[in-house]
Coordinates of C-alpha atoms in Angstrom, one line a residue:
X989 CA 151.1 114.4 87.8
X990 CA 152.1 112.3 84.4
X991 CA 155.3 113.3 82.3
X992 CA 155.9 112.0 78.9
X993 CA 158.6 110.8 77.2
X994 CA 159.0 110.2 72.9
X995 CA 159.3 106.5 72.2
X996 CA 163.1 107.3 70.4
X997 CA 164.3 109.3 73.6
X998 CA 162.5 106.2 75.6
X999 CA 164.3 103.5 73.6
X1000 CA 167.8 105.1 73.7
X1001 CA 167.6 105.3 77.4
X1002 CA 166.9 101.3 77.4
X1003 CA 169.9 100.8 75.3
X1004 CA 172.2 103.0 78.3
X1005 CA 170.6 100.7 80.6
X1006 CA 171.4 97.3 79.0
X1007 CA 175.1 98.4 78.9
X1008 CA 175.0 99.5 82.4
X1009 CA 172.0 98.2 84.8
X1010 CA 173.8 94.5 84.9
X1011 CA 170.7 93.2 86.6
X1012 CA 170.7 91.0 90.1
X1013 CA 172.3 93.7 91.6
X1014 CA 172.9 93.6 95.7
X1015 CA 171.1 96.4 95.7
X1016 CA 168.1 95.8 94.2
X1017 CA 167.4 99.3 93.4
X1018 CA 170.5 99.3 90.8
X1019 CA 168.3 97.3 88.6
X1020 CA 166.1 100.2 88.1
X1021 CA 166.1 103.9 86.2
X1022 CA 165.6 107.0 88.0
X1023 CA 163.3 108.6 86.0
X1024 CA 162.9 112.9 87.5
X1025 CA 161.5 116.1 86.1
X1026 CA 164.7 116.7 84.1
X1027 CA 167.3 113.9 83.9
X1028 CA 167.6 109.9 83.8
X1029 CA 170.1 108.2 86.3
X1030 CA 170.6 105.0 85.9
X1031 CA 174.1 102.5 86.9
X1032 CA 175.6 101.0 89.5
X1033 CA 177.5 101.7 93.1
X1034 CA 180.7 102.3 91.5
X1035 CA 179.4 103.6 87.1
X1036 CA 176.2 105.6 87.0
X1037 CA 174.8 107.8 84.5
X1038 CA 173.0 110.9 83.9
X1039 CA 170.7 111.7 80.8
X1040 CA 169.8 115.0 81.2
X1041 CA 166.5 115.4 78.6
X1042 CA 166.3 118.1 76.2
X1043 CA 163.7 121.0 77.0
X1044 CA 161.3 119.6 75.3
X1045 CA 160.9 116.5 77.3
X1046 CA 161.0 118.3 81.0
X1047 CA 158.5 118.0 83.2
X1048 CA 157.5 119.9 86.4
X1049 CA 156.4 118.2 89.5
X1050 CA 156.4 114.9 88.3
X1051 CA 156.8 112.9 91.5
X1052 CA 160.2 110.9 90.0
X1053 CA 160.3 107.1 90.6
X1054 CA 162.8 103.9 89.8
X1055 CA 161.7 101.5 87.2
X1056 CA 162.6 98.1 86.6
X1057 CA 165.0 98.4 84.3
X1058 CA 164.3 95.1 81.7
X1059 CA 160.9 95.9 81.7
X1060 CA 161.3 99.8 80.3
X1061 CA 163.9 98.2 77.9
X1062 CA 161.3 95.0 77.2
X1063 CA 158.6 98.3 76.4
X1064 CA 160.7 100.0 74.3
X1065 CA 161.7 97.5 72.2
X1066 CA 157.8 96.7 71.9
X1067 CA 155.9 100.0 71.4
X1068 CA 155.9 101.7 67.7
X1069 CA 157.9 104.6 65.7
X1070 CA 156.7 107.9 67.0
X1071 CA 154.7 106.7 69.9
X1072 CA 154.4 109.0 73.2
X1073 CA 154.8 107.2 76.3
X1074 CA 153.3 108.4 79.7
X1075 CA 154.8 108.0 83.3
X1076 CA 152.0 108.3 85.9
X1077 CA 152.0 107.8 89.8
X1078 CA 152.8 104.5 91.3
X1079 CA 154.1 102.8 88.1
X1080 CA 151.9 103.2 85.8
X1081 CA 152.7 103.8 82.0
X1082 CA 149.9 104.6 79.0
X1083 CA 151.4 104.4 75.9
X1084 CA 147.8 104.7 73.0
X1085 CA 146.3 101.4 74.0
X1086 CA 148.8 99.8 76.0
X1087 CA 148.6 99.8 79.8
X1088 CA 151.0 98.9 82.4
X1089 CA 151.9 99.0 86.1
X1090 CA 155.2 98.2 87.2
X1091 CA 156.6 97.8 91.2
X1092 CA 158.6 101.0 91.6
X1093 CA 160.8 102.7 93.9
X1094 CA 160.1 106.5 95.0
X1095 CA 163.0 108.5 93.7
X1096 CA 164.6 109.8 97.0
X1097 CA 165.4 106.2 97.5
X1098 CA 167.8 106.1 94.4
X1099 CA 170.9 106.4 95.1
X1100 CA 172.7 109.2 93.4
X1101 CA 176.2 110.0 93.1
X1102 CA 176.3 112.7 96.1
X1103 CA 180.2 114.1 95.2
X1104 CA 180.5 117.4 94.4
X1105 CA 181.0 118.4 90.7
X1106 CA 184.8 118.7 89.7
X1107 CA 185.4 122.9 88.9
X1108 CA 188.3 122.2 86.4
X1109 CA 188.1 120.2 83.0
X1110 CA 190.0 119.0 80.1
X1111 CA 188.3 118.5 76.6
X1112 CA 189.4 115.3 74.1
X1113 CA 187.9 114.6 70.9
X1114 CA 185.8 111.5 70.3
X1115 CA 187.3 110.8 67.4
X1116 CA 191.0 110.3 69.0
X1117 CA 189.7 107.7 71.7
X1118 CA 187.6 105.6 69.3
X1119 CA 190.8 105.1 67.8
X1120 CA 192.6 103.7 70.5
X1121 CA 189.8 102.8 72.4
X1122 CA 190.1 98.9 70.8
X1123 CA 193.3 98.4 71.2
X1124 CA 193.4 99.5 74.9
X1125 CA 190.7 97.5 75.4
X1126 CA 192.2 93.6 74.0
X1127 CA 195.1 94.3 76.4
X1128 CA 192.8 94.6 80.0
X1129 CA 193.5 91.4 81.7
X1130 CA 190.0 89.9 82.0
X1131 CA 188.8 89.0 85.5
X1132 CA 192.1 89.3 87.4
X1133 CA 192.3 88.9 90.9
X1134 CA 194.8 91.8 90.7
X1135 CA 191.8 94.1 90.2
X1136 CA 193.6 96.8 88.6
X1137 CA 195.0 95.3 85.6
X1138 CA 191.0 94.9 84.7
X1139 CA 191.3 98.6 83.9
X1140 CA 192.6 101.2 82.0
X1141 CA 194.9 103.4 83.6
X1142 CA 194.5 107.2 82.7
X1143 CA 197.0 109.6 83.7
X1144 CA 198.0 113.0 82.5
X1145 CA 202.3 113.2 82.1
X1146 CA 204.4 116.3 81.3
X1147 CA 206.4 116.0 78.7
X1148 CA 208.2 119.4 79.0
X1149 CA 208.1 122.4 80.7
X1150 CA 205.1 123.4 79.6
X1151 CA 203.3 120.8 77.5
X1152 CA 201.4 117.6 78.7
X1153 CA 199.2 114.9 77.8
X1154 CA 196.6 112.5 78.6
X1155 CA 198.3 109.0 78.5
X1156 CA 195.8 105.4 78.6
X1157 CA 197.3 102.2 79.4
X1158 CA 196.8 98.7 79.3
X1159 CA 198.4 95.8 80.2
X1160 CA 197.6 92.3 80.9
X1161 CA 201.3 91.1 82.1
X1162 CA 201.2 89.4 78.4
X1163 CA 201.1 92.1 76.1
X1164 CA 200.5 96.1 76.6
X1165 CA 199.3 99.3 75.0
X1166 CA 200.6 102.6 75.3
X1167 CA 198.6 105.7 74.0
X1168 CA 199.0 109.4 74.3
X1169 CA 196.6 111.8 73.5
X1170 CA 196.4 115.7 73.5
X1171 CA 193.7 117.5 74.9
X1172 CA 192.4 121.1 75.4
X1173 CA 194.0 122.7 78.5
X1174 CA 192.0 122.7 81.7
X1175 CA 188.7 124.5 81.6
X1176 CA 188.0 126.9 84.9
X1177 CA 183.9 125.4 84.8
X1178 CA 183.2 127.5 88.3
X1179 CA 184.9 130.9 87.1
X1180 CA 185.5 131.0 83.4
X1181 CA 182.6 132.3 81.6
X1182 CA 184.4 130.6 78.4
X1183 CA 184.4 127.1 79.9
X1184 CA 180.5 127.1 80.9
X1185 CA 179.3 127.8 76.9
X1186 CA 181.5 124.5 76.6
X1187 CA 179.7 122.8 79.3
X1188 CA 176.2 121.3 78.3
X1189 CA 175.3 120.2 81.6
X1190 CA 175.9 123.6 83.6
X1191 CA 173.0 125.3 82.8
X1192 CA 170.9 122.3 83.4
X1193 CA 172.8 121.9 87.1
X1194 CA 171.8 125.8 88.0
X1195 CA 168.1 125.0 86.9
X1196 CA 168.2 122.2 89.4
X1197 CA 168.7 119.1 87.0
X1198 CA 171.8 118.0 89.2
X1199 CA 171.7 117.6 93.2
X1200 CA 175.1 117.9 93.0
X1201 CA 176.3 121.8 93.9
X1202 CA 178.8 123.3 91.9
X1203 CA 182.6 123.3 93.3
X1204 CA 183.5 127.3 93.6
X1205 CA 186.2 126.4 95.9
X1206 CA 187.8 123.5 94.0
X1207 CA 187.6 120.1 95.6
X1208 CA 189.9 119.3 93.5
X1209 CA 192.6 121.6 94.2
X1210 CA 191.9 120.7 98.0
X1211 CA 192.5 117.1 97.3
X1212 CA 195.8 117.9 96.0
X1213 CA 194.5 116.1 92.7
X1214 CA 194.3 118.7 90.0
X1215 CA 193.2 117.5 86.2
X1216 CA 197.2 118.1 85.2
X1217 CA 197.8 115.5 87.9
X1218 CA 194.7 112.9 86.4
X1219 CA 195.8 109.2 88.1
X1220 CA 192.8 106.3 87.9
X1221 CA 192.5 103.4 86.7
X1222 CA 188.6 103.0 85.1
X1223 CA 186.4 99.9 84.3
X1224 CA 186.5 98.6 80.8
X1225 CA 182.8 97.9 80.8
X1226 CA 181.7 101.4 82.1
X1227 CA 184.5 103.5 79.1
X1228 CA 182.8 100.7 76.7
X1229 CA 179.3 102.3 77.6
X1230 CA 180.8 105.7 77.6
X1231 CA 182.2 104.8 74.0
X1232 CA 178.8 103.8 72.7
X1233 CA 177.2 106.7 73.9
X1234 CA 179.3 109.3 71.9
X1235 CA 178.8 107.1 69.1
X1236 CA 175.2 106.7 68.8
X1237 CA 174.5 110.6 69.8
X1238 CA 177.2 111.7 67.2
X1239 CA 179.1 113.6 70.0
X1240 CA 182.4 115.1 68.6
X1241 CA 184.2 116.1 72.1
X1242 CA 183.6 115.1 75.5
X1243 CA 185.5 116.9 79.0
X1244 CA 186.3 114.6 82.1
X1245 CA 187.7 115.4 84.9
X1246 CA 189.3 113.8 88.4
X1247 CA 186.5 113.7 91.3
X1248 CA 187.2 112.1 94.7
X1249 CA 186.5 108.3 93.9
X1250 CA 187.9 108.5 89.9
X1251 CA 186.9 110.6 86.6
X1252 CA 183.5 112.5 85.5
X1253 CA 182.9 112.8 82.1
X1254 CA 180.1 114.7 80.4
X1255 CA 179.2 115.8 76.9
X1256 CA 176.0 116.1 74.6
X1257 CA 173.8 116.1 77.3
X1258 CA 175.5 113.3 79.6
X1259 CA 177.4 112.7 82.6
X1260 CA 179.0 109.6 83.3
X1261 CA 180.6 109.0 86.9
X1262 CA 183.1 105.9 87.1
X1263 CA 184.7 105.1 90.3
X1264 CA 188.4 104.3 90.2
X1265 CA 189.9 100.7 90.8
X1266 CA 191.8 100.0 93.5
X1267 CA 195.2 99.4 93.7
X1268 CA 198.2 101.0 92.2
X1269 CA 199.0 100.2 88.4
X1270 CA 202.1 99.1 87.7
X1271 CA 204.4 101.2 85.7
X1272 CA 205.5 100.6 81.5
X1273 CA 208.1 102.3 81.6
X1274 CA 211.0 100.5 82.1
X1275 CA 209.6 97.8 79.5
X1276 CA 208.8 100.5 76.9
X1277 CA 212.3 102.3 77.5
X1278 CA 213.6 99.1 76.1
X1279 CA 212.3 100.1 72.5
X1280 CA 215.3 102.0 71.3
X1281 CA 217.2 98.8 72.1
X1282 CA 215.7 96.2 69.7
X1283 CA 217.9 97.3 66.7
X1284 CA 216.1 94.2 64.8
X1285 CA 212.9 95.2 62.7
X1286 CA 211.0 92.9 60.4
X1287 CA 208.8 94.4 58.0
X1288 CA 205.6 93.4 56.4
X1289 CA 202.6 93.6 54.8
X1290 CA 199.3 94.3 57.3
X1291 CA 197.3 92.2 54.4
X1292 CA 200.1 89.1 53.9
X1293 CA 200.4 89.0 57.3
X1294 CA 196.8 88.9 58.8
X1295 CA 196.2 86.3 55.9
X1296 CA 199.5 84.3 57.2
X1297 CA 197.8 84.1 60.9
X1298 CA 194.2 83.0 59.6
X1299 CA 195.8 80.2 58.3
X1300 CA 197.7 79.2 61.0
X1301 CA 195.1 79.1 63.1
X1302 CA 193.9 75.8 61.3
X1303 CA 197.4 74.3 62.8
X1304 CA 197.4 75.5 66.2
X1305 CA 197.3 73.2 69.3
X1306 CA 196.3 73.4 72.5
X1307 CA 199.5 76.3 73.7
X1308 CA 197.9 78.8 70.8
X1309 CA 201.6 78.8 69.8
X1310 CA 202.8 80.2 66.2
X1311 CA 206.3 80.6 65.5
X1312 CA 207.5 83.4 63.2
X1313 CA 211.1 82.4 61.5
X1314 CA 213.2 83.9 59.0
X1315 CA 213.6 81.7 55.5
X1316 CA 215.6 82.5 52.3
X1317 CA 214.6 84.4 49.6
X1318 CA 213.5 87.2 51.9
X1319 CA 210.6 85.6 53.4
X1320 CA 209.2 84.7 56.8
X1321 CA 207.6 81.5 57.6
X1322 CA 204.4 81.9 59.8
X1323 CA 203.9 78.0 61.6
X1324 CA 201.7 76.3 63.8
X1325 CA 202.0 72.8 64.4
X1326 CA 199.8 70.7 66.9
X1327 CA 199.5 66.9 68.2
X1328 CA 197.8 65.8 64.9
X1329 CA 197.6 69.4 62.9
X1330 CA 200.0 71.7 61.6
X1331 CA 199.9 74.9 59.2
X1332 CA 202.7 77.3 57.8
X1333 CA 202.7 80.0 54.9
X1334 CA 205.7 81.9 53.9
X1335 CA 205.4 85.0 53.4
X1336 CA 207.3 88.4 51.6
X1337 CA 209.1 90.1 54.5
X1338 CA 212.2 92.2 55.0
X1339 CA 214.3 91.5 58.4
X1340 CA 217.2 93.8 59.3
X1341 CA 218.9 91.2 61.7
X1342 CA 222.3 89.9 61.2
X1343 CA 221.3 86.9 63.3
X1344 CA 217.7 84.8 62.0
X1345 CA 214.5 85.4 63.5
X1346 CA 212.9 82.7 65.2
X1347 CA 210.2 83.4 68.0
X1348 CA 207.1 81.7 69.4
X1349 CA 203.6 83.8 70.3
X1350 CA 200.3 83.6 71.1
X1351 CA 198.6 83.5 67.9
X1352 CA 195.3 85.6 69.5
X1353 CA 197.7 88.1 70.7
X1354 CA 199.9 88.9 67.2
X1355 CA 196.6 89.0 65.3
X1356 CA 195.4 92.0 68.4
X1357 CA 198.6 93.4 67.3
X1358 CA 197.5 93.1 63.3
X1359 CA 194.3 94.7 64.1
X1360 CA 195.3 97.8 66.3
X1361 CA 197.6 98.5 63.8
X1362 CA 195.1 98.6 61.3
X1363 CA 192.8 100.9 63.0
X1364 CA 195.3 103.3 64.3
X1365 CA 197.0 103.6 60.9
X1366 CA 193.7 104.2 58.6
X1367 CA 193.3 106.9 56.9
X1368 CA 197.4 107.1 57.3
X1369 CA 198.6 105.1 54.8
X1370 CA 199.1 106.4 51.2
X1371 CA 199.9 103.1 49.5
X1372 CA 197.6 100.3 48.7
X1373 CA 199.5 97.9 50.7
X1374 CA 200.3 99.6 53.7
X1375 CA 203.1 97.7 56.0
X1376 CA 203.9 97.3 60.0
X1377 CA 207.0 96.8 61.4
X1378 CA 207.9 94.7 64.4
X1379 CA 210.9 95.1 66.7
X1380 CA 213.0 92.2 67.8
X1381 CA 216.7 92.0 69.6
X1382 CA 217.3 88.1 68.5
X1383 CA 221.0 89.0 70.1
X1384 CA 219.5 88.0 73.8
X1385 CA 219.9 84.7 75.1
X1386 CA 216.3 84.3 75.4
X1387 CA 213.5 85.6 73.7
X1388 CA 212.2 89.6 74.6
X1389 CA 209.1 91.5 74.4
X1390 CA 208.2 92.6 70.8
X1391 CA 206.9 96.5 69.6
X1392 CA 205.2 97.7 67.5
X1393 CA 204.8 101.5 67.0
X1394 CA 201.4 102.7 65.3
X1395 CA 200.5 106.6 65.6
X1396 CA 200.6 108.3 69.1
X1397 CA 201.3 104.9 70.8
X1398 CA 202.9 101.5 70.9
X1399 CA 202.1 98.2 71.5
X1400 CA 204.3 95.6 73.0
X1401 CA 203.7 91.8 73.1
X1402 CA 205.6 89.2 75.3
X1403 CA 207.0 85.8 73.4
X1404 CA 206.6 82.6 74.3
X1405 CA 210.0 80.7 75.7
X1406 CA 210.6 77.4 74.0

């Protein structure tokens, strides 16, 4: 039995899989993609994805098999605009002329995620996330050995007696970001009938597209671990793929919801699963409560002061040290000096202090700060030259971590300590 797939549906699958399938896996079969009557799955032990296909591309008893992953994305890339591609038994592919065989996997080998689905769901819109997506994203610590602080922590707070929100954090023990974001109350996906006509995937689970049985009973309820009560900590690399994904298929909102290892999300035809990190993140708030204490706010252009920074950069030695210092005249100097290099523009700036300003960063790190404040604040600012403001308290002995609040969040850098 052969099943086709378009060449477009063929080639956005390979792009999934080059964000996802990392290749020399140590499980060989995680280099492949599942390819079934009625869905894609391709991923990883702990981020996996399924592509459910449109009814137009189903197929019926089509004997599904695991591909090698580069070499679907290798034919993609290769075969032309509008071409049909064919999926036949033990490998083999037809495509008009072109022929191929590839070694395969038979499809109960794969190994799919085998949790129940989640019955309760919250809704966010794409649109919010890609705004703060960035930013959350520059503060992940890269590579840590403290595993979760390669995340971003997603947790859904109270913030009265009724109302709550979904709140993503990052930190790097450097610098931090803070987000909050509301979202459509939970969505009953096993008994509201309201909830299912917002759920793409439902229909295609009932007609057997998913394994996975529905959750009647709540699992999560049993677990004690309820969407208002949302706690994990998810891989940058698998919410980067997500992000892409709801880009490039133009979806507007997306649900997710706590399962037993971390957060399902679905949307336009997709399910992604992402397994939590371990360990236990460590709480902002006792460094973000500090905000209301720096009394000391310098304000400035977005445009002078990204330019200031670019220009520094051509005096910065090997610390990656720039020093931001009050002058006269209502200006702030922006330095960097090395062993054999220096650079300093002054720049138009209003400080509230009584005492001067004089503090040391990482230059990477204020121009993350320059740039999350431009891309939470477009589309916010009324004036030409839209300004940020940064928070100081120059009264302490030593130098403190900085804020800067942009719309629905706040970002916090630490100095460097002369």
């Amino acid at each position: 039995m052969e099943r086709q797939l378009s060449i477009d549906t063929l080639r956005k699958i390979a792009t999934a899989s080059a964000a996802l399938v990392k290749g020399n896996s140590v499980q060989p079969i995680y280099d492949h993609v599942l390819i079934e009557d009625e869905r894609v799955v391709l991923g990883s032990a702990t981020i996996q994805l399924e592509w459910f296909l449109g009814e137009e591309e189903h197929s019926f008893g089509f004997a599904s098999q695991a591909y090698p992953a580069r070499d679907l994305e290798r034919i993609a890339k290769s075969l032309p605009d509008g071409a049909q591609v064919e999926f036949g038994e033990q490998g083999k592919i037809r495509c008009g002329r072109s022929r191929f065989r590839l070694p395969v996997y038979d499809g109960v080998q794969y190994p799919v995620k085998a949790e129940p689905l989640p019955s309760s769901w919250v809704s966010v819109q794409t649109q919010d996330l890609e705004r703060i997506f960035p930013s959350l994203r520059r503060c992940v610590a890269k590579n840590d050995t403290r595993t979760y602080l390669n995340g971003i922590h997603w947790q859904i707070r109270r913030v009265g007696e009724q109302e709550s929100v979904l709140v993503l954090e990052a930190t790097d023990g450097h610098r931090a970001a803070r987000f909050s974001l509301e979202y459509t109350p939970p969505l009953d996906s096993a008994n509201d009938d309201s909830a299912a006509s917002q759920d793409p995937l439902r229909g295609a689970a009932q007609r057997g597209a998913s394994s996975r049985p529905q959750d009647p009973q709540g699992a999560l309820q049993a677990a004690g671990r309820t969407p208002q009560g949302m706690d994990a900590i998810l891989p940058v690399d698998g919410l980067s793929a997500w992000m892409k994904l709801l880009s490039s298929r133009k979806i507007a909102k997306f649900s997710l919801a706590q399962t037993r290892s971390g957060v399902l999300f679905q949307g336009g035809g997709l399910r992604l699963w992402l397994t939590s990190l371990d360990g236990r993140y460590p709480s902002l708030d006792t460094i973000l409560a500090q905000m209301e204490k720096r009394k000391d706010v310098l304000t400035l252009s977005i445009a002078d002061f990204q330019r200031a920074l670019t220009l520094a950069t051509i005096g910065v030695g090997d610390s990656q040290a720039v020093t931001l210092s009050t002058a006269p005249e209502h200006l702030l100097s922006v330095a960097a000096k090395g062993e054999e290099r220096q650079a300093e523009d002054q720049i138009p700036a209003q400080w509230s202090g009584s005492l001067p300003l004089r503090y040391s960063f990482n230059i990477q790190y204020l121009m993350d700060v320059v740039d999350s404040v431009k891309e939470t604040t477009k589309g916010s600012e009324d004036t030409e030259d839209p300004h940020m403001a940064l928070r100081f308290d120059v009264s302490e002995k030593d130098p403190t971590s900085t804020f800067a609040e942009v719309p629905g969040g706040v970002l916090v850098v630490m100095p460097i300590r002369e």
